[in-house]
Short mmCIF file of C-alpha atoms and ligand atoms in Angstrom, two decimals:
data_model
loop_
_atom_site.label_atom_id
_atom_site.label_comp_id
_atom_site.label_asym_id
_atom_site.label_seq_id
_atom_site.Cartn_x
_atom_site.Cartn_y
_atom_site.Cartn_z
CA MET A 125 -13.10 26.88 25.82
CA SER A 126 -9.37 26.26 26.27
CA ALA A 127 -6.96 26.53 23.35
CA THR A 128 -6.62 22.74 23.39
CA GLU A 129 -10.38 22.23 23.27
CA ALA A 130 -10.62 24.77 20.45
CA SER A 131 -7.97 22.87 18.47
CA LYS A 132 -9.85 19.61 18.95
CA THR A 133 -13.02 21.21 17.62
CA VAL A 134 -11.14 22.38 14.53
CA TRP A 135 -9.58 18.93 14.05
CA ASP A 136 -13.04 17.34 14.22
CA ASP A 137 -14.50 19.94 11.85
CA VAL A 138 -11.72 19.40 9.33
CA ASP A 139 -12.13 15.62 9.50
CA GLY A 140 -15.88 16.17 8.95
CA TYR A 141 -15.18 18.37 5.95
CA ILE A 142 -12.73 15.87 4.42
CA GLU A 143 -15.24 13.08 4.96
CA GLU A 144 -18.01 15.07 3.32
CA GLN A 145 -15.94 16.09 0.29
CA LEU A 146 -13.86 12.97 -0.32
CA ILE A 147 -15.54 9.99 1.29
CA GLY A 148 -19.27 10.57 1.63
CA PRO A 149 -21.85 8.26 3.13
CA ASP A 150 -20.96 4.60 2.75
CA LEU A 151 -23.64 2.17 3.84
CA ALA A 152 -21.37 -0.79 4.64
CA LEU A 153 -18.76 1.22 6.52
CA ASP A 154 -21.30 3.38 8.36
CA ASP A 155 -23.24 0.23 9.35
CA ALA A 156 -20.05 -1.46 10.51
CA LEU A 157 -19.28 1.42 12.86
CA ARG A 158 -22.87 1.59 14.12
CA ALA A 159 -23.07 -2.17 14.73
CA SER A 160 -19.70 -2.11 16.49
CA ILE A 161 -20.77 0.66 18.87
CA GLU A 162 -24.14 -1.05 19.49
CA ALA A 163 -22.30 -4.24 20.38
CA GLY A 164 -20.25 -2.31 22.93
CA LEU A 165 -16.91 -2.35 21.09
CA PRO A 166 -14.63 0.60 21.92
CA ALA A 167 -14.74 3.48 19.40
CA ILE A 168 -11.10 3.15 18.37
CA ALA A 169 -11.31 2.17 14.70
CA VAL A 170 -9.26 4.26 12.29
CA SER A 171 -11.07 7.40 11.14
CA PRO A 172 -12.74 7.41 7.71
CA ALA A 173 -9.91 9.53 6.29
CA GLN A 174 -7.32 7.14 7.74
CA GLY A 175 -9.24 4.09 6.49
CA LYS A 176 -9.26 5.56 3.02
CA MET A 177 -5.53 6.28 3.25
CA LEU A 178 -4.89 2.60 4.06
CA HIS A 179 -7.09 1.66 1.11
CA LEU A 180 -5.20 3.98 -1.23
CA LEU A 181 -1.80 2.71 0.01
CA ALA A 182 -2.90 -0.86 -0.70
CA ARG A 183 -3.96 0.15 -4.22
CA ILE A 184 -0.79 2.16 -4.88
CA HIS A 185 1.20 -0.93 -3.84
CA ARG A 186 -1.14 -3.27 -5.81
CA ALA A 187 -1.32 -5.44 -2.70
CA ARG A 188 -2.88 -8.88 -3.20
CA ARG A 189 -2.21 -10.30 0.27
CA ILE A 190 -2.61 -8.12 3.36
CA LEU A 191 -2.01 -9.05 7.00
CA GLU A 192 -3.85 -6.98 9.61
CA ILE A 193 -3.04 -7.28 13.31
CA GLY A 194 -6.04 -5.99 15.34
CA THR A 195 -9.48 -6.43 13.71
CA LEU A 196 -11.88 -4.90 16.24
CA GLY A 197 -15.21 -4.62 14.30
CA GLY A 198 -13.56 -4.93 10.89
CA TYR A 199 -13.78 -1.28 9.87
CA SER A 200 -10.19 -0.99 8.64
CA THR A 201 -10.46 -4.57 7.34
CA ILE A 202 -13.29 -3.55 5.00
CA TRP A 203 -11.31 -0.56 3.69
CA LEU A 204 -8.31 -2.85 3.02
CA ALA A 205 -10.38 -5.66 1.47
CA ARG A 206 -11.93 -3.21 -0.97
CA ALA A 207 -8.46 -2.43 -2.32
CA LEU A 208 -7.82 -6.05 -3.33
CA PRO A 209 -8.12 -7.77 -6.69
CA PRO A 210 -10.68 -10.64 -6.87
CA ASP A 211 -8.04 -13.23 -5.88
CA GLY A 212 -6.78 -11.11 -2.99
CA ARG A 213 -6.91 -11.85 0.71
CA VAL A 214 -6.82 -10.05 4.06
CA GLU A 215 -5.75 -12.21 6.99
CA THR A 216 -6.84 -10.31 10.09
CA LEU A 217 -5.88 -11.25 13.65
CA GLU A 218 -8.06 -10.56 16.68
CA LEU A 219 -7.69 -11.59 20.32
CA ASP A 220 -11.33 -11.22 21.32
CA ALA A 221 -13.75 -13.82 19.90
CA ALA A 222 -16.78 -11.57 20.53
CA TYR A 223 -15.16 -8.72 18.57
CA ALA A 224 -14.26 -11.14 15.79
CA ALA A 225 -17.90 -12.28 15.58
CA ILE A 226 -19.09 -8.68 15.14
CA ALA A 227 -16.34 -8.11 12.58
CA ALA A 228 -17.42 -11.20 10.63
CA GLU A 229 -20.99 -9.85 10.42
CA ASN A 230 -19.78 -6.41 9.32
CA ILE A 231 -17.45 -7.92 6.73
CA GLU A 232 -20.24 -10.14 5.40
CA ARG A 233 -22.64 -7.19 5.12
CA ALA A 234 -19.96 -5.23 3.28
CA GLY A 235 -19.79 -8.00 0.67
CA VAL A 236 -16.09 -8.75 1.15
CA ALA A 237 -16.32 -11.95 3.21
CA ASP A 238 -14.74 -13.98 0.37
CA LEU A 239 -11.64 -11.81 0.63
CA VAL A 240 -11.21 -11.88 4.40
CA HIS A 241 -10.12 -14.52 6.89
CA ILE A 242 -10.27 -13.73 10.63
CA ARG A 243 -7.96 -15.64 12.97
CA VAL A 244 -8.94 -15.45 16.64
CA GLY A 245 -6.34 -15.58 19.40
CA PRO A 246 -3.32 -13.72 20.77
CA ALA A 247 -1.63 -12.25 17.69
CA LEU A 248 1.89 -13.28 18.76
CA ASP A 249 0.79 -16.93 18.79
CA THR A 250 -1.07 -16.60 15.48
CA LEU A 251 1.90 -14.87 13.85
CA ASP A 252 4.22 -17.65 15.01
CA GLU A 253 1.76 -20.19 13.54
CA LEU A 254 1.73 -18.33 10.22
CA ILE A 255 5.54 -18.33 10.21
CA GLU A 256 5.56 -22.04 11.09
CA GLU A 257 3.02 -22.80 8.33
CA ARG A 258 5.19 -20.92 5.81
CA VAL A 259 2.11 -19.13 4.46
CA GLU A 260 2.43 -17.26 1.20
CA PRO A 261 4.08 -13.95 2.15
CA PHE A 262 2.11 -10.73 2.44
CA ASP A 263 2.50 -7.60 0.32
CA MET A 264 1.35 -5.30 3.11
CA VAL A 265 0.99 -5.49 6.89
CA PHE A 266 -1.14 -3.17 9.04
CA ILE A 267 -0.21 -3.28 12.74
CA ASP A 268 -3.03 -1.94 14.96
CA ALA A 269 -3.44 -4.16 18.04
CA ASP A 270 -2.16 -3.77 21.63
CA LYS A 271 0.39 -0.96 21.43
CA PRO A 272 3.11 -2.32 23.79
CA SER A 273 3.58 -5.36 21.53
CA THR A 274 4.11 -3.34 18.34
CA PRO A 275 7.88 -4.05 18.18
CA GLU A 276 7.25 -7.79 18.46
CA TYR A 277 4.56 -7.60 15.76
CA PHE A 278 6.93 -5.68 13.50
CA GLU A 279 9.67 -8.34 13.92
CA ARG A 280 7.20 -11.04 12.93
CA ALA A 281 5.86 -8.93 10.06
CA LEU A 282 9.41 -8.84 8.65
CA GLU A 283 9.36 -12.64 8.54
CA LEU A 284 5.99 -12.77 6.80
CA ILE A 285 6.35 -10.03 4.20
CA VAL A 286 7.61 -10.04 0.60
CA PRO A 287 10.78 -8.13 -0.34
CA GLY A 288 9.63 -4.59 -1.13
CA GLY A 289 6.56 -5.04 1.08
CA VAL A 290 4.88 -2.23 2.98
CA ILE A 291 4.29 -2.10 6.74
CA VAL A 292 1.98 0.49 8.32
CA SER A 293 1.69 0.84 12.07
CA ASP A 294 -1.08 2.87 13.75
CA ASN A 295 -1.04 4.95 16.94
CA VAL A 296 2.68 5.54 17.12
CA VAL A 297 2.66 9.09 18.52
CA ARG A 298 0.22 8.64 21.44
CA GLY A 299 -0.44 12.32 22.14
CA GLY A 300 3.28 13.10 22.05
CA GLY A 301 4.33 10.27 24.38
CA LEU A 302 6.58 8.99 21.60
CA ALA A 303 9.16 11.71 22.30
CA ASP A 304 8.89 11.52 26.10
CA PRO A 305 11.52 9.22 27.64
CA ASP A 306 9.80 9.58 31.04
CA SER A 307 6.37 8.56 29.78
CA ASP A 308 4.62 6.05 32.03
CA ASP A 309 2.26 5.01 29.24
CA ALA A 310 2.94 1.42 28.18
CA GLY A 311 1.74 2.23 24.66
CA ALA A 312 4.07 5.20 24.28
CA LEU A 313 7.00 3.16 25.64
CA GLY A 314 6.13 0.40 23.17
CA MET A 315 6.23 2.92 20.35
CA ARG A 316 9.63 4.22 21.55
CA ARG A 317 10.96 0.64 21.49
CA PHE A 318 9.38 0.27 18.04
CA HIS A 319 11.25 3.34 16.77
CA GLU A 320 14.54 2.10 18.26
CA LEU A 321 13.96 -1.16 16.39
CA LEU A 322 13.13 0.73 13.19
CA SER A 323 16.27 2.81 13.61
CA ARG A 324 18.44 -0.32 13.82
CA ALA A 325 16.59 -2.01 10.94
CA SER A 326 17.10 1.14 8.85
CA ALA A 327 20.81 1.35 9.70
CA SER A 328 21.27 -2.25 8.58
CA GLY A 329 19.44 -1.53 5.32
CA ARG A 330 16.57 -3.92 6.10
CA VAL A 331 13.85 -1.24 5.95
CA ASP A 332 13.29 2.40 5.15
CA ALA A 333 10.71 4.17 7.32
CA THR A 334 9.15 7.39 8.48
CA SER A 335 6.47 8.37 10.98
CA ILE A 336 3.84 11.04 10.43
CA GLN A 337 2.00 12.89 13.22
CA THR A 338 -1.75 13.21 12.74
CA VAL A 339 -4.62 15.15 14.30
CA GLY A 340 -8.32 14.62 13.76
CA VAL A 341 -11.30 12.85 15.25
CA LYS A 342 -8.92 10.38 16.92
CA GLY A 343 -6.99 13.17 18.64
CA TYR A 344 -3.24 13.63 18.33
CA ASP A 345 -1.49 10.48 17.17
CA GLY A 346 0.35 9.23 14.11
CA PHE A 347 1.39 6.33 11.95
CA THR A 348 4.59 4.75 10.68
CA LEU A 349 5.15 3.79 7.06
CA ALA A 350 7.96 1.36 6.34
CA ILE A 351 9.12 -0.35 3.18
CA VAL A 352 11.09 -3.57 3.38
CA SER A 353 14.21 -3.72 1.24
CA PRO A 354 13.89 -5.58 -2.06
N1 SAH B 71 -7.86 -2.06 13.10
C1 SAH B 71 -9.12 -1.74 13.74
C2 SAH B 71 -8.93 -1.28 15.17
C3 SAH B 71 -8.20 -2.24 16.03
S1 SAH B 71 -8.32 -1.81 17.75
C4 SAH B 71 -9.79 -0.62 12.94
O1 SAH B 71 -9.12 0.39 12.71
O2 SAH B 71 -10.95 -0.75 12.57
C5 SAH B 71 -7.20 -2.93 18.45
C6 SAH B 71 -7.68 -4.38 18.44
O3 SAH B 71 -6.58 -5.20 18.80
C7 SAH B 71 -8.80 -4.65 19.43
O4 SAH B 71 -9.88 -5.25 18.78
C8 SAH B 71 -8.17 -5.62 20.42
O5 SAH B 71 -9.07 -6.61 20.92
C9 SAH B 71 -7.10 -6.27 19.57
N2 SAH B 71 -6.01 -6.85 20.36
C10 SAH B 71 -5.51 -6.43 21.53
N3 SAH B 71 -4.55 -7.26 21.95
C11 SAH B 71 -4.43 -8.21 21.02
C12 SAH B 71 -3.60 -9.37 20.88
N4 SAH B 71 -2.70 -9.69 21.80
N5 SAH B 71 -3.77 -10.14 19.80
C13 SAH B 71 -4.68 -9.82 18.84
N6 SAH B 71 -5.46 -8.75 18.91
C14 SAH B 71 -5.35 -7.95 19.98
C1 DHB B 72 -6.55 3.30 20.81
C2 DHB B 72 -6.59 3.81 19.54
C3 DHB B 72 -6.43 3.00 18.47
O1 DHB B 72 -6.46 3.46 17.19
C4 DHB B 72 -6.21 1.65 18.63
O2 DHB B 72 -6.01 0.90 17.55
C5 DHB B 72 -6.18 1.12 19.91
C6 DHB B 72 -6.35 1.95 21.00
C7 DHB B 72 -6.74 4.19 21.96
O3 DHB B 72 -6.76 5.39 21.74
O4 DHB B 72 -6.81 3.70 23.07
MG1 MG B 73 -5.45 2.19 15.77
#
């Protein structure tokens, strides 16, 4: 086994240990993952530990309205919805109608359907509609859709979020591609553009942000946490 393979085994083992100690079996979430795989969805949902982190962030922030960009089978959606008060809402945006249908079933089975609204279509269009409709602003935004569009999603999130709101963006490190100016990966280049945007938005005092590298069952990646100025 190569050193890299050995590291990956340790990362998986540690994620397994964390899951066992701090998360445990969870019928709705486990079923959601199983149903998603059975339906042929790609296995790219956040890990259980990451899902719980999103859930805890939403609770720390006492979020009532959450916008999620990228639903897939609704795994992260369920974690977020469970953090909401009874009058809360997750608006989740998904391009693929077949994925959205699986997500709707998973969300229903998890008992949080009253808290979740799925909007099907290209997220850029849906975000522009939400801006146009002047929807009640969101307390938290989770960006987790097509990676090259992350900067454009972030710009729209700034228009849809409350002062002091929290923005989390997934998959920002892309195996180290984030720091590689010669990367030919569209996702990594998108995340570099995203960080350049964050840097400007930080310099102008609009946001304050950091990015954290992660390892685990999803490999080597990371997330950005940003707070919008009050
Ligand atoms: N947040 C989910 C994973 C999302 S995977 C979880 O952790 O459980 C990324 C999702 O973004 C996929 O379902 C993909 O279909 C969707 N997506 C890709 N391009 C999109 C676009 N332009 N608009 C909306 N959703 C998009
Ligand atoms: C991938 C991973 C993700 O977490 C995601 O949201 C989309 C794609 C991937 O590794 O391809
Ligand atoms: Mg992701």
